PDB file of C-alpha atoms in Angstrom:
ATOM      1  CA  UNK A  36      58.590 -46.747  -0.899  1.00  0.00           C
ATOM      2  CA  UNK A  37      61.147 -49.971   0.531  1.00  0.00           C
ATOM      3  CA  UNK A  38      60.102 -53.385   0.536  1.00  0.00           C
ATOM      4  CA  UNK A  39      59.448 -54.969   3.990  1.00  0.00           C
ATOM      5  CA  UNK A  40      61.944 -58.072   5.008  1.00  0.00           C
ATOM      6  CA  UNK A  41      59.561 -60.021   7.090  1.00  0.00           C
ATOM      7  CA  UNK A  42      55.675 -60.099   7.815  1.00  0.00           C
ATOM      8  CA  UNK A  43      56.156 -58.652  11.536  1.00  0.00           C
ATOM      9  CA  UNK A  44      58.212 -55.713  10.240  1.00  0.00           C
ATOM     10  CA  UNK A  45      55.464 -55.253   7.847  1.00  0.00           C
ATOM     11  CA  UNK A  46      52.785 -55.254  10.278  1.00  0.00           C
ATOM     12  CA  UNK A  47      54.228 -52.837  12.730  1.00  0.00           C
ATOM     13  CA  UNK A  48      55.156 -50.554   9.601  1.00  0.00           C
ATOM     14  CA  UNK A  49      51.337 -50.401   8.918  1.00  0.00           C
ATOM     15  CA  UNK A  50      50.383 -49.703  12.208  1.00  0.00           C
ATOM     16  CA  UNK A  51      52.853 -46.902  12.329  1.00  0.00           C
ATOM     17  CA  UNK A  52      51.222 -45.486   9.051  1.00  0.00           C
ATOM     18  CA  UNK A  53      47.809 -45.805  10.334  1.00  0.00           C
ATOM     19  CA  UNK A  54      48.329 -44.239  13.227  1.00  0.00           C
ATOM     20  CA  UNK A  55      50.287 -41.051  11.391  1.00  0.00           C
ATOM     21  CA  UNK A  56      46.805 -40.742   9.213  1.00  0.00           C
ATOM     22  CA  UNK A  57      44.314 -40.606  12.127  1.00  0.00           C
ATOM     23  CA  UNK A  58      46.762 -38.232  13.971  1.00  0.00           C
ATOM     24  CA  UNK A  59      46.554 -35.872  10.987  1.00  0.00           C
ATOM     25  CA  UNK A  60      42.923 -36.429  10.418  1.00  0.00           C
ATOM     26  CA  UNK A  61      41.937 -35.579  13.943  1.00  0.00           C
ATOM     27  CA  UNK A  62      44.229 -32.352  13.873  1.00  0.00           C
ATOM     28  CA  UNK A  63      42.478 -31.167  10.732  1.00  0.00           C
ATOM     29  CA  UNK A  64      38.929 -31.825  11.804  1.00  0.00           C
ATOM     30  CA  UNK A  65      39.655 -30.083  15.180  1.00  0.00           C
ATOM     31  CA  UNK A  66      41.147 -27.076  13.093  1.00  0.00           C
ATOM     32  CA  UNK A  67      37.899 -26.974  10.692  1.00  0.00           C
ATOM     33  CA  UNK A  68      35.227 -27.533  13.250  1.00  0.00           C
ATOM     34  CA  UNK A  69      33.097 -24.096  14.070  1.00  0.00           C
ATOM     35  CA  UNK A  70      32.156 -22.707  17.306  1.00  0.00           C
ATOM     36  CA  UNK A  71      28.375 -22.739  16.093  1.00  0.00           C
ATOM     37  CA  UNK A  72      26.792 -25.163  13.699  1.00  0.00           C
ATOM     38  CA  UNK A  73      26.730 -23.325   9.817  1.00  0.00           C
ATOM     39  CA  UNK A  74      23.341 -22.544   8.222  1.00  0.00           C
ATOM     40  CA  UNK A  75      22.474 -24.680   5.641  1.00  0.00           C
ATOM     41  CA  UNK A  76      23.688 -23.124   2.223  1.00  0.00           C
ATOM     42  CA  UNK A  77      21.144 -21.594   0.183  1.00  0.00           C
ATOM     43  CA  UNK A  78      20.934 -21.954  -3.408  1.00  0.00           C
ATOM     44  CA  UNK A  79      20.201 -19.158  -6.358  1.00  0.00           C
ATOM     45  CA  UNK A  80      16.269 -20.483  -6.586  1.00  0.00           C
ATOM     46  CA  UNK A  81      16.103 -19.790  -2.618  1.00  0.00           C
ATOM     47  CA  UNK A  82      17.688 -16.474  -2.655  1.00  0.00           C
ATOM     48  CA  UNK A  83      15.716 -14.967  -5.635  1.00  0.00           C
ATOM     49  CA  UNK A  84      12.211 -16.194  -3.944  1.00  0.00           C
ATOM     50  CA  UNK A  85      13.547 -14.332  -1.100  1.00  0.00           C
ATOM     51  CA  UNK A  86      13.947 -11.076  -2.838  1.00  0.00           C
ATOM     52  CA  UNK A  87      10.847 -11.317  -4.854  1.00  0.00           C
ATOM     53  CA  UNK A  88       8.620 -11.736  -1.944  1.00  0.00           C
ATOM     54  CA  UNK A  89      10.635  -8.837  -0.297  1.00  0.00           C
ATOM     55  CA  UNK A  90      10.329  -6.693  -3.631  1.00  0.00           C
ATOM     56  CA  UNK A  91       6.315  -7.923  -3.466  1.00  0.00           C
ATOM     57  CA  UNK A  92       5.757  -6.728   0.020  1.00  0.00           C
ATOM     58  CA  UNK A  93       7.132  -3.592  -0.373  1.00  0.00           C
ATOM     59  CA  UNK A  94       5.210  -2.709  -3.939  1.00  0.00           C
ATOM     60  CA  UNK A  95       1.714  -3.748  -2.053  1.00  0.00           C
ATOM     61  CA  UNK A  96       2.678  -1.115   1.068  1.00  0.00           C
ATOM     62  CA  UNK A  97       3.345   1.530  -1.207  1.00  0.00           C
ATOM     63  CA  UNK A  98       0.232   0.625  -3.389  1.00  0.00           C
ATOM     64  CA  UNK A  99      -1.553   0.621  -0.019  1.00  0.00           C
ATOM     65  CA  UNK A 100      -0.214   4.218   0.731  1.00  0.00           C
ATOM     66  CA  UNK A 101      -1.132   5.654  -2.529  1.00  0.00           C
ATOM     67  CA  UNK A 102      -4.637   4.210  -2.113  1.00  0.00           C
ATOM     68  CA  UNK A 103      -4.844   5.680   1.511  1.00  0.00           C
ATOM     69  CA  UNK A 104      -3.479   8.725   0.386  1.00  0.00           C
ATOM     70  CA  UNK A 105      -6.097   9.258  -2.645  1.00  0.00           C
ATOM     71  CA  UNK A 106      -8.793   8.362  -0.458  1.00  0.00           C
ATOM     72  CA  UNK A 107      -7.897  10.817   2.202  1.00  0.00           C
ATOM     73  CA  UNK A 108      -7.668  13.423  -0.474  1.00  0.00           C
ATOM     74  CA  UNK A 109     -10.971  12.750  -1.906  1.00  0.00           C
ATOM     75  CA  UNK A 110     -12.532  13.142   1.768  1.00  0.00           C
ATOM     76  CA  UNK A 111     -10.892  16.617   2.113  1.00  0.00           C
ATOM     77  CA  UNK A 112     -12.425  17.661  -1.092  1.00  0.00           C
ATOM     78  CA  UNK A 113     -14.140  21.273  -0.589  1.00  0.00           C
ATOM     79  CA  UNK A 114     -16.984  22.056  -2.491  1.00  0.00           C
ATOM     80  CA  UNK A 115     -16.918  25.425  -3.974  1.00  0.00           C
ATOM     81  CA  UNK A 116     -19.553  27.967  -5.627  1.00  0.00           C
ATOM     82  CA  UNK A 117     -18.579  26.157  -8.946  1.00  0.00           C
ATOM     83  CA  UNK A 118     -19.781  23.166  -7.411  1.00  0.00           C
ATOM     84  CA  UNK A 119     -22.859  24.854  -6.280  1.00  0.00           C
ATOM     85  CA  UNK A 120     -23.431  26.181  -9.553  1.00  0.00           C
ATOM     86  CA  UNK A 121     -23.206  22.963 -11.052  1.00  0.00           C
ATOM     87  CA  UNK A 122     -26.481  21.675  -9.676  1.00  0.00           C
ATOM     88  CA  UNK A 123     -28.267  25.282 -10.336  1.00  0.00           C
ATOM     89  CA  UNK A 124     -29.657  24.103 -13.860  1.00  0.00           C
ATOM     90  CA  UNK A 125     -28.842  25.252 -17.304  1.00  0.00           C
ATOM     91  CA  UNK A 126     -29.895  29.007 -16.842  1.00  0.00           C
ATOM     92  CA  UNK A 127     -27.388  31.733 -16.189  1.00  0.00           C
ATOM     93  CA  UNK A 128     -27.149  32.594 -12.693  1.00  0.00           C
ATOM     94  CA  UNK A 129     -27.942  35.634 -11.279  1.00  0.00           C
ATOM     95  CA  UNK A 130     -25.429  38.796 -10.565  1.00  0.00           C
ATOM     96  CA  UNK A 131     -25.853  40.200  -6.945  1.00  0.00           C
ATOM     97  CA  UNK A 132     -23.494  43.220  -7.528  1.00  0.00           C
ATOM     98  CA  UNK A 133     -23.270  45.492 -10.510  1.00  0.00           C
ATOM     99  CA  UNK A 134     -25.765  45.868 -13.624  1.00  0.00           C
ATOM    100  CA  UNK A 135     -28.652  43.388 -13.301  1.00  0.00           C
ATOM    101  CA  UNK A 136     -28.789  40.849 -15.981  1.00  0.00           C
ATOM    102  CA  UNK A 137     -32.629  39.854 -15.888  1.00  0.00           C
ATOM    103  CA  UNK A 138     -32.586  40.327 -19.699  1.00  0.00           C
ATOM    104  CA  UNK A 139     -29.536  37.676 -19.976  1.00  0.00           C
ATOM    105  CA  UNK A 140     -31.998  35.420 -18.083  1.00  0.00           C
ATOM    106  CA  UNK A 141     -34.886  35.768 -20.185  1.00  0.00           C
ATOM    107  CA  UNK A 142     -32.844  35.487 -23.698  1.00  0.00           C
ATOM    108  CA  UNK A 143     -31.379  32.089 -22.022  1.00  0.00           C
ATOM    109  CA  UNK A 144     -34.823  30.697 -21.474  1.00  0.00           C
ATOM    110  CA  UNK A 145     -36.137  31.664 -24.919  1.00  0.00           C
ATOM    111  CA  UNK A 146     -33.127  29.940 -26.164  1.00  0.00           C
ATOM    112  CA  UNK A 147     -33.949  26.962 -24.160  1.00  0.00           C
ATOM    113  CA  UNK A 148     -37.225  26.753 -24.927  1.00  0.00           C
ATOM    114  CA  UNK A 149     -36.436  26.423 -28.447  1.00  0.00           C
ATOM    115  CA  UNK A 150     -34.583  23.433 -28.054  1.00  0.00           C
ATOM    116  CA  UNK A 151     -36.519  21.375 -25.513  1.00  0.00           C
ATOM    117  CA  UNK A 152     -40.388  20.363 -24.516  1.00  0.00           C
ATOM    118  CA  UNK A 153     -42.416  22.810 -22.531  1.00  0.00           C
ATOM    119  CA  UNK A 154     -41.730  20.200 -19.500  1.00  0.00           C
ATOM    120  CA  UNK A 155     -38.101  20.857 -19.745  1.00  0.00           C
ATOM    121  CA  UNK A 156     -38.424  24.150 -20.202  1.00  0.00           C
ATOM    122  CA  UNK A 157     -40.737  24.724 -16.958  1.00  0.00           C
ATOM    123  CA  UNK A 158     -38.379  22.633 -15.057  1.00  0.00           C
ATOM    124  CA  UNK A 159     -35.338  24.286 -15.996  1.00  0.00           C
ATOM    125  CA  UNK A 160     -37.469  27.944 -14.656  1.00  0.00           C
ATOM    126  CA  UNK A 161     -38.561  26.092 -11.612  1.00  0.00           C
ATOM    127  CA  UNK A 162     -34.758  25.168 -10.722  1.00  0.00           C
ATOM    128  CA  UNK A 163     -33.494  28.642 -11.082  1.00  0.00           C
ATOM    129  CA  UNK A 164     -36.598  30.405  -9.573  1.00  0.00           C
ATOM    130  CA  UNK A 165     -36.172  27.970  -6.665  1.00  0.00           C
ATOM    131  CA  UNK A 166     -32.856  28.380  -5.952  1.00  0.00           C
ATOM    132  CA  UNK A 167     -33.194  32.455  -5.557  1.00  0.00           C
ATOM    133  CA  UNK A 168     -36.622  32.438  -4.209  1.00  0.00           C
ATOM    134  CA  UNK A 169     -35.271  30.420  -1.143  1.00  0.00           C
ATOM    135  CA  UNK A 170     -32.297  33.183  -0.891  1.00  0.00           C
ATOM    136  CA  UNK A 171     -35.157  35.829  -0.557  1.00  0.00           C
ATOM    137  CA  UNK A 172     -37.146  33.993   1.659  1.00  0.00           C
ATOM    138  CA  UNK A 173     -33.824  33.587   3.934  1.00  0.00           C
ATOM    139  CA  UNK A 174     -33.141  37.225   3.524  1.00  0.00           C
ATOM    140  CA  UNK A 175     -36.993  38.311   4.453  1.00  0.00           C
ATOM    141  CA  UNK A 176     -36.918  36.192   7.600  1.00  0.00           C
ATOM    142  CA  UNK A 177     -33.606  37.070   8.887  1.00  0.00           C
ATOM    143  CA  UNK A 178     -34.565  41.074   8.947  1.00  0.00           C
ATOM    144  CA  UNK A 179     -37.619  40.123  10.547  1.00  0.00           C
ATOM    145  CA  UNK A 180     -36.327  37.985  13.435  1.00  0.00           C
ATOM    146  CA  UNK A 181     -33.654  40.919  13.994  1.00  0.00           C
ATOM    147  CA  UNK A 182     -36.176  43.721  13.884  1.00  0.00           C
ATOM    148  CA  UNK A 183     -37.802  41.874  16.653  1.00  0.00           C
ATOM    149  CA  UNK A 184     -34.892  40.837  18.513  1.00  0.00           C
ATOM    150  CA  UNK A 185     -33.738  44.108  18.882  1.00  0.00           C
ATOM    151  CA  UNK A 186     -36.885  46.142  19.810  1.00  0.00           C
ATOM    152  CA  UNK A 187     -37.358  43.652  22.417  1.00  0.00           C
ATOM    153  CA  UNK A 188     -33.753  44.196  23.953  1.00  0.00           C
ATOM    154  CA  UNK A 189     -34.587  47.854  23.914  1.00  0.00           C
ATOM    155  CA  UNK A 190     -38.021  47.549  25.715  1.00  0.00           C
ATOM    156  CA  UNK A 191     -36.410  45.261  28.421  1.00  0.00           C
ATOM    157  CA  UNK A 192     -33.344  47.524  28.708  1.00  0.00           C
ATOM    158  CA  UNK A 193     -35.872  50.319  29.520  1.00  0.00           C
ATOM    159  CA  UNK A 194     -37.795  48.329  32.086  1.00  0.00           C
ATOM    160  CA  UNK A 195     -34.925  47.429  34.168  1.00  0.00           C
ATOM    161  CA  UNK A 196     -33.509  50.675  33.894  1.00  0.00           C
ATOM    162  CA  UNK A 197     -36.722  52.166  35.337  1.00  0.00           C
ATOM    163  CA  UNK A 198     -36.719  49.054  38.275  1.00  0.00           C
ATOM    164  CA  UNK A 199     -33.446  49.221  39.151  1.00  0.00           C
ATOM    165  CA  UNK A 200     -32.797  53.170  39.227  1.00  0.00           C
ATOM    166  CA  UNK A 201     -28.911  52.757  38.922  1.00  0.00           C
ATOM    167  CA  UNK A 202     -27.887  55.229  36.310  1.00  0.00           C
ATOM    168  CA  UNK A 203     -24.363  53.456  35.738  1.00  0.00           C
ATOM    169  CA  UNK A 204     -25.801  50.389  34.688  1.00  0.00           C
ATOM    170  CA  UNK A 205     -28.367  51.794  32.693  1.00  0.00           C
ATOM    171  CA  UNK A 206     -25.821  53.903  30.716  1.00  0.00           C
ATOM    172  CA  UNK A 207     -23.847  50.722  30.331  1.00  0.00           C
ATOM    173  CA  UNK A 208     -26.490  48.519  29.254  1.00  0.00           C
ATOM    174  CA  UNK A 209     -27.556  51.611  26.435  1.00  0.00           C
ATOM    175  CA  UNK A 210     -24.351  51.392  25.311  1.00  0.00           C
ATOM    176  CA  UNK A 211     -24.319  47.874  24.603  1.00  0.00           C
ATOM    177  CA  UNK A 212     -27.581  48.477  22.986  1.00  0.00           C
ATOM    178  CA  UNK A 213     -26.475  50.811  20.576  1.00  0.00           C
ATOM    179  CA  UNK A 214     -23.144  48.913  19.837  1.00  0.00           C
ATOM    180  CA  UNK A 215     -25.731  45.830  19.028  1.00  0.00           C
ATOM    181  CA  UNK A 216     -27.761  48.150  16.660  1.00  0.00           C
ATOM    182  CA  UNK A 217     -25.053  49.096  14.443  1.00  0.00           C
ATOM    183  CA  UNK A 218     -23.927  45.943  14.295  1.00  0.00           C
ATOM    184  CA  UNK A 219     -27.362  44.689  13.269  1.00  0.00           C
ATOM    185  CA  UNK A 220     -27.736  47.339  10.801  1.00  0.00           C
ATOM    186  CA  UNK A 221     -24.709  45.910   8.590  1.00  0.00           C
ATOM    187  CA  UNK A 222     -27.016  42.943   8.031  1.00  0.00           C
ATOM    188  CA  UNK A 223     -30.248  44.838   7.501  1.00  0.00           C
ATOM    189  CA  UNK A 224     -28.700  46.474   4.994  1.00  0.00           C
ATOM    190  CA  UNK A 225     -27.422  43.617   3.395  1.00  0.00           C
ATOM    191  CA  UNK A 226     -30.492  41.709   3.468  1.00  0.00           C
ATOM    192  CA  UNK A 227     -32.878  44.471   2.322  1.00  0.00           C
ATOM    193  CA  UNK A 228     -30.331  44.771  -1.060  1.00  0.00           C
ATOM    194  CA  UNK A 229     -30.700  41.303  -1.782  1.00  0.00           C
ATOM    195  CA  UNK A 230     -34.335  41.419  -1.449  1.00  0.00           C
ATOM    196  CA  UNK A 231     -34.616  44.493  -3.804  1.00  0.00           C
ATOM    197  CA  UNK A 232     -32.314  42.645  -6.214  1.00  0.00           C
ATOM    198  CA  UNK A 233     -34.238  39.494  -6.550  1.00  0.00           C
ATOM    199  CA  UNK A 234     -37.883  41.241  -6.254  1.00  0.00           C
ATOM    200  CA  UNK A 235     -36.749  43.280  -8.957  1.00  0.00           C
ATOM    201  CA  UNK A 236     -35.207  40.350 -11.276  1.00  0.00           C
ATOM    202  CA  UNK A 237     -38.273  38.189 -10.457  1.00  0.00           C
ATOM    203  CA  UNK A 238     -40.606  40.738 -12.098  1.00  0.00           C
ATOM    204  CA  UNK A 239     -38.436  41.176 -14.993  1.00  0.00           C
ATOM    205  CA  UNK A 240     -38.246  37.362 -15.958  1.00  0.00           C
ATOM    206  CA  UNK A 241     -41.849  36.827 -15.356  1.00  0.00           C
ATOM    207  CA  UNK A 242     -42.465  39.704 -17.666  1.00  0.00           C
ATOM    208  CA  UNK A 243     -39.953  38.010 -20.069  1.00  0.00           C
ATOM    209  CA  UNK A 244     -41.855  34.790 -19.526  1.00  0.00           C
ATOM    210  CA  UNK A 245     -45.256  36.305 -20.820  1.00  0.00           C
ATOM    211  CA  UNK A 246     -43.473  37.736 -23.751  1.00  0.00           C
ATOM    212  CA  UNK A 247     -42.410  33.927 -24.660  1.00  0.00           C
ATOM    213  CA  UNK A 248     -45.929  32.575 -24.206  1.00  0.00           C
ATOM    214  CA  UNK A 249     -44.932  30.980 -20.916  1.00  0.00           C
ATOM    215  CA  UNK A 250     -47.363  31.438 -17.631  1.00  0.00           C
ATOM    216  CA  UNK A 251     -46.349  29.691 -14.703  1.00  0.00           C
ATOM    217  CA  UNK A 252     -48.688  30.283 -11.663  1.00  0.00           C
ATOM    218  CA  UNK A 253     -46.166  29.076  -9.027  1.00  0.00           C
ATOM    219  CA  UNK A 254     -44.082  31.896 -10.315  1.00  0.00           C
ATOM    220  CA  UNK A 255     -44.671  34.054  -7.150  1.00  0.00           C
ATOM    221  CA  UNK A 256     -42.723  37.037  -5.301  1.00  0.00           C
ATOM    222  CA  UNK A 257     -42.128  37.437  -1.853  1.00  0.00           C
ATOM    223  CA  UNK A 258     -43.182  40.451  -0.015  1.00  0.00           C
ATOM    224  CA  UNK A 259     -40.908  42.083   2.914  1.00  0.00           C
ATOM    225  CA  UNK A 260     -43.548  41.149   5.127  1.00  0.00           C
ATOM    226  CA  UNK A 261     -42.803  37.548   4.855  1.00  0.00           C
ATOM    227  CA  UNK A 262     -46.205  36.584   4.177  1.00  0.00           C
ATOM    228  CA  UNK A 263     -47.868  37.988   0.949  1.00  0.00           C
ATOM    229  CA  UNK A 264     -46.794  37.180  -2.699  1.00  0.00           C
ATOM    230  CA  UNK A 265     -47.968  38.449  -5.671  1.00  0.00           C
TER     231      UNK A 265
END
Protein backbone atom coordinates (compact mmCIF):
# COMPACT_ATOMS: atom_id res chain seq x y z
CA UNK A 1 0.00 0.00 0.00
CA UNK A 2 1.20 3.58 -0.62
CA UNK A 3 0.53 6.83 1.27
CA UNK A 4 -1.70 9.56 -0.12
CA UNK A 5 0.10 12.86 -0.83
CA UNK A 6 -3.02 15.04 -0.35
CA UNK A 7 -6.60 14.85 0.98
CA UNK A 8 -8.10 15.17 -2.48
CA UNK A 9 -5.89 12.41 -3.80
CA UNK A 10 -6.85 10.07 -0.99
CA UNK A 11 -10.55 10.80 -1.47
CA UNK A 12 -10.30 10.09 -5.20
CA UNK A 13 -8.43 6.84 -4.57
CA UNK A 14 -11.05 5.67 -2.06
CA UNK A 15 -13.82 6.29 -4.59
CA UNK A 16 -11.99 4.15 -7.15
CA UNK A 17 -11.58 1.28 -4.67
CA UNK A 18 -15.24 1.48 -3.61
CA UNK A 19 -16.42 1.36 -7.22
CA UNK A 20 -14.21 -1.67 -7.92
CA UNK A 21 -15.54 -3.54 -4.86
CA UNK A 22 -19.18 -2.83 -5.77
CA UNK A 23 -18.54 -4.02 -9.32
CA UNK A 24 -17.08 -7.32 -8.10
CA UNK A 25 -20.02 -7.88 -5.71
CA UNK A 26 -22.59 -7.23 -8.47
CA UNK A 27 -20.86 -9.64 -10.90
CA UNK A 28 -20.66 -12.34 -8.22
CA UNK A 29 -24.32 -11.91 -7.31
CA UNK A 30 -25.37 -12.13 -10.96
CA UNK A 31 -23.39 -15.31 -11.50
CA UNK A 32 -24.72 -17.04 -8.36
CA UNK A 33 -28.39 -16.02 -8.74
CA UNK A 34 -30.48 -19.17 -9.69
CA UNK A 35 -33.26 -19.24 -12.25
CA UNK A 36 -35.82 -20.28 -9.57
CA UNK A 37 -35.75 -19.91 -5.80
CA UNK A 38 -34.10 -22.91 -4.13
CA UNK A 39 -36.19 -24.89 -1.63
CA UNK A 40 -35.34 -24.41 2.00
CA UNK A 41 -32.86 -27.01 3.21
CA UNK A 42 -34.22 -29.86 5.30
CA UNK A 43 -32.41 -30.87 8.38
CA UNK A 44 -31.76 -34.54 9.22
CA UNK A 45 -34.64 -34.68 11.73
CA UNK A 46 -37.18 -33.64 9.07
CA UNK A 47 -35.81 -36.18 6.60
CA UNK A 48 -35.96 -38.94 9.20
CA UNK A 49 -39.57 -38.00 10.05
CA UNK A 50 -40.58 -38.19 6.38
CA UNK A 51 -38.89 -41.56 5.96
CA UNK A 52 -40.58 -42.91 9.10
CA UNK A 53 -44.01 -41.69 7.94
CA UNK A 54 -43.51 -43.37 4.57
CA UNK A 55 -42.39 -46.60 6.20
CA UNK A 56 -45.33 -46.52 8.60
CA UNK A 57 -47.76 -45.97 5.73
CA UNK A 58 -46.30 -48.91 3.80
CA UNK A 59 -46.56 -51.12 6.90
CA UNK A 60 -50.20 -50.12 7.41
CA UNK A 61 -51.04 -50.93 3.80
CA UNK A 62 -49.30 -54.30 4.08
CA UNK A 63 -51.17 -55.12 7.29
CA UNK A 64 -54.50 -54.14 5.71
CA UNK A 65 -53.74 -56.34 2.71
CA UNK A 66 -52.95 -59.30 4.98
CA UNK A 67 -56.18 -58.79 6.96
CA UNK A 68 -58.24 -58.60 3.77
CA UNK A 69 -56.57 -61.75 2.45
CA UNK A 70 -57.26 -63.59 5.70
CA UNK A 71 -60.91 -62.52 5.68
CA UNK A 72 -61.25 -63.63 2.08
CA UNK A 73 -59.74 -67.02 2.87
CA UNK A 74 -62.10 -67.41 5.82
CA UNK A 75 -65.13 -66.48 3.66
CA UNK A 76 -64.14 -69.15 1.17
CA UNK A 77 -64.17 -71.84 3.81
CA UNK A 78 -65.68 -75.01 2.34
CA UNK A 79 -67.42 -77.36 4.73
CA UNK A 80 -66.45 -80.98 4.17
CA UNK A 81 -67.83 -84.28 5.46
CA UNK A 82 -65.44 -83.98 8.43
CA UNK A 83 -67.02 -80.64 9.36
CA UNK A 84 -70.47 -82.17 9.28
CA UNK A 85 -69.37 -85.19 11.31
CA UNK A 86 -68.11 -82.86 14.03
CA UNK A 87 -71.75 -82.06 14.89
CA UNK A 88 -73.01 -85.65 14.59
CA UNK A 89 -72.47 -86.46 18.26
CA UNK A 90 -70.10 -88.83 20.06
CA UNK A 91 -71.30 -92.07 18.45
CA UNK A 92 -69.77 -93.63 15.32
CA UNK A 93 -71.33 -92.78 11.99
CA UNK A 94 -73.26 -95.49 10.19
CA UNK A 95 -71.47 -97.11 7.26
CA UNK A 96 -73.41 -96.97 4.00
CA UNK A 97 -71.09 -99.29 2.07
CA UNK A 98 -69.54 -102.62 2.92
CA UNK A 99 -70.22 -104.55 6.11
CA UNK A 100 -72.71 -103.00 8.49
CA UNK A 101 -71.33 -101.53 11.72
CA UNK A 102 -74.41 -101.42 13.96
CA UNK A 103 -72.58 -103.60 16.52
CA UNK A 104 -69.89 -100.91 16.73
CA UNK A 105 -72.57 -98.31 17.42
CA UNK A 106 -74.11 -100.43 20.19
CA UNK A 107 -70.71 -100.94 21.83
CA UNK A 108 -70.07 -97.19 21.70
CA UNK A 109 -73.44 -96.50 23.35
CA UNK A 110 -72.67 -98.96 26.17
CA UNK A 111 -69.27 -97.31 26.74
CA UNK A 112 -70.78 -93.83 26.69
CA UNK A 113 -73.47 -94.90 29.15
CA UNK A 114 -70.87 -96.08 31.69
CA UNK A 115 -69.29 -92.62 31.90
CA UNK A 116 -72.31 -90.32 31.51
CA UNK A 117 -75.71 -89.65 33.02
CA UNK A 118 -78.89 -91.21 31.60
CA UNK A 119 -79.90 -87.82 30.19
CA UNK A 120 -76.56 -87.39 28.41
CA UNK A 121 -76.75 -90.93 27.04
CA UNK A 122 -80.26 -90.45 25.70
CA UNK A 123 -79.25 -87.15 24.11
CA UNK A 124 -76.27 -88.78 22.37
CA UNK A 125 -78.44 -91.59 21.00
CA UNK A 126 -81.10 -89.09 19.91
CA UNK A 127 -78.55 -87.04 17.95
CA UNK A 128 -77.33 -90.17 16.16
CA UNK A 129 -80.89 -91.38 15.50
CA UNK A 130 -82.16 -88.04 14.18
CA UNK A 131 -79.31 -87.84 11.66
CA UNK A 132 -80.10 -91.16 10.00
CA UNK A 133 -83.86 -90.95 10.46
CA UNK A 134 -83.77 -87.75 8.37
CA UNK A 135 -81.79 -89.55 5.66
CA UNK A 136 -84.27 -92.43 5.70
CA UNK A 137 -87.26 -90.08 5.47
CA UNK A 138 -85.73 -88.21 2.52
CA UNK A 139 -84.97 -91.43 0.62
CA UNK A 140 -88.48 -92.78 1.15
CA UNK A 141 -90.17 -89.53 0.09
CA UNK A 142 -87.97 -89.16 -3.00
CA UNK A 143 -88.81 -92.68 -4.21
CA UNK A 144 -92.51 -92.06 -3.65
CA UNK A 145 -92.40 -88.81 -5.60
CA UNK A 146 -90.40 -90.28 -8.49
CA UNK A 147 -92.74 -93.28 -8.76
CA UNK A 148 -95.87 -91.12 -8.82
CA UNK A 149 -94.40 -88.71 -11.37
CA UNK A 150 -93.27 -91.52 -13.66
CA UNK A 151 -96.69 -93.18 -13.58
CA UNK A 152 -98.39 -89.84 -14.29
CA UNK A 153 -96.17 -89.27 -17.32
CA UNK A 154 -97.00 -92.72 -18.67
CA UNK A 155 -100.73 -92.12 -18.31
CA UNK A 156 -100.58 -88.66 -19.90
CA UNK A 157 -98.49 -89.97 -22.77
CA UNK A 158 -100.93 -92.76 -23.50
CA UNK A 159 -103.93 -90.41 -23.51
CA UNK A 160 -102.17 -87.95 -25.82
CA UNK A 161 -101.32 -90.72 -28.24
CA UNK A 162 -104.94 -91.89 -28.29
CA UNK A 163 -106.14 -88.38 -29.04
CA UNK A 164 -103.62 -87.39 -31.70
CA UNK A 165 -103.42 -90.66 -33.68
CA UNK A 166 -99.90 -89.52 -34.68
CA UNK A 167 -97.75 -92.64 -34.69
CA UNK A 168 -94.43 -90.81 -35.02
CA UNK A 169 -95.24 -88.45 -32.16
CA UNK A 170 -96.33 -91.31 -29.96
CA UNK A 171 -93.18 -93.27 -30.74
CA UNK A 172 -90.95 -90.30 -29.92
CA UNK A 173 -92.74 -89.74 -26.64
CA UNK A 174 -92.50 -93.40 -25.66
CA UNK A 175 -88.76 -93.39 -26.34
CA UNK A 176 -88.34 -90.29 -24.17
CA UNK A 177 -90.32 -91.94 -21.39
CA UNK A 178 -88.11 -95.04 -21.56
CA UNK A 179 -84.96 -92.95 -21.23
CA UNK A 180 -86.45 -91.08 -18.28
CA UNK A 181 -87.50 -94.34 -16.65
CA UNK A 182 -83.94 -95.70 -16.87
CA UNK A 183 -82.58 -92.57 -15.23
CA UNK A 184 -85.21 -92.73 -12.50
CA UNK A 185 -84.42 -96.37 -11.83
CA UNK A 186 -80.85 -95.50 -10.88
CA UNK A 187 -82.07 -93.07 -8.24
CA UNK A 188 -84.78 -95.44 -7.04
CA UNK A 189 -82.25 -98.23 -6.55
CA UNK A 190 -79.81 -96.00 -4.68
CA UNK A 191 -82.53 -94.76 -2.31
CA UNK A 192 -83.90 -98.27 -1.79
CA UNK A 193 -80.46 -99.51 -0.76
CA UNK A 194 -80.16 -96.67 1.74
CA UNK A 195 -83.62 -97.45 3.14
CA UNK A 196 -82.76 -101.12 3.73
CA UNK A 197 -79.39 -100.23 5.26
CA UNK A 198 -80.80 -97.71 7.75
CA UNK A 199 -83.87 -99.78 8.66
CA UNK A 200 -81.76 -102.87 9.37
CA UNK A 201 -79.23 -100.86 11.41
CA UNK A 202 -82.01 -99.23 13.41
CA UNK A 203 -83.43 -102.63 14.34
CA UNK A 204 -80.03 -103.90 15.50
CA UNK A 205 -79.27 -100.74 17.48
CA UNK A 206 -82.69 -100.75 19.14
CA UNK A 207 -82.21 -104.38 20.19
CA UNK A 208 -78.78 -103.44 21.55
CA UNK A 209 -80.31 -100.59 23.54
CA UNK A 210 -82.82 -102.96 25.14
CA UNK A 211 -80.02 -105.36 26.08
CA UNK A 212 -78.27 -102.43 27.82
CA UNK A 213 -81.40 -101.48 29.72
CA UNK A 214 -82.21 -98.50 27.51
CA UNK A 215 -85.74 -98.13 26.15
CA UNK A 216 -86.66 -95.03 24.18
CA UNK A 217 -90.25 -94.68 22.97
CA UNK A 218 -89.18 -92.21 20.28
CA UNK A 219 -86.83 -94.74 18.62
CA UNK A 220 -89.19 -95.66 15.77
CA UNK A 221 -88.38 -97.09 12.35
CA UNK A 222 -90.05 -95.71 9.22
CA UNK A 223 -91.58 -97.99 6.62
CA UNK A 224 -91.23 -97.46 2.86
CA UNK A 225 -94.82 -96.28 2.49
CA UNK A 226 -93.83 -93.01 4.17
CA UNK A 227 -96.64 -93.29 6.72
CA UNK A 228 -96.19 -96.12 9.19
CA UNK A 229 -93.53 -96.46 11.89
CA UNK A 230 -92.87 -99.44 14.13
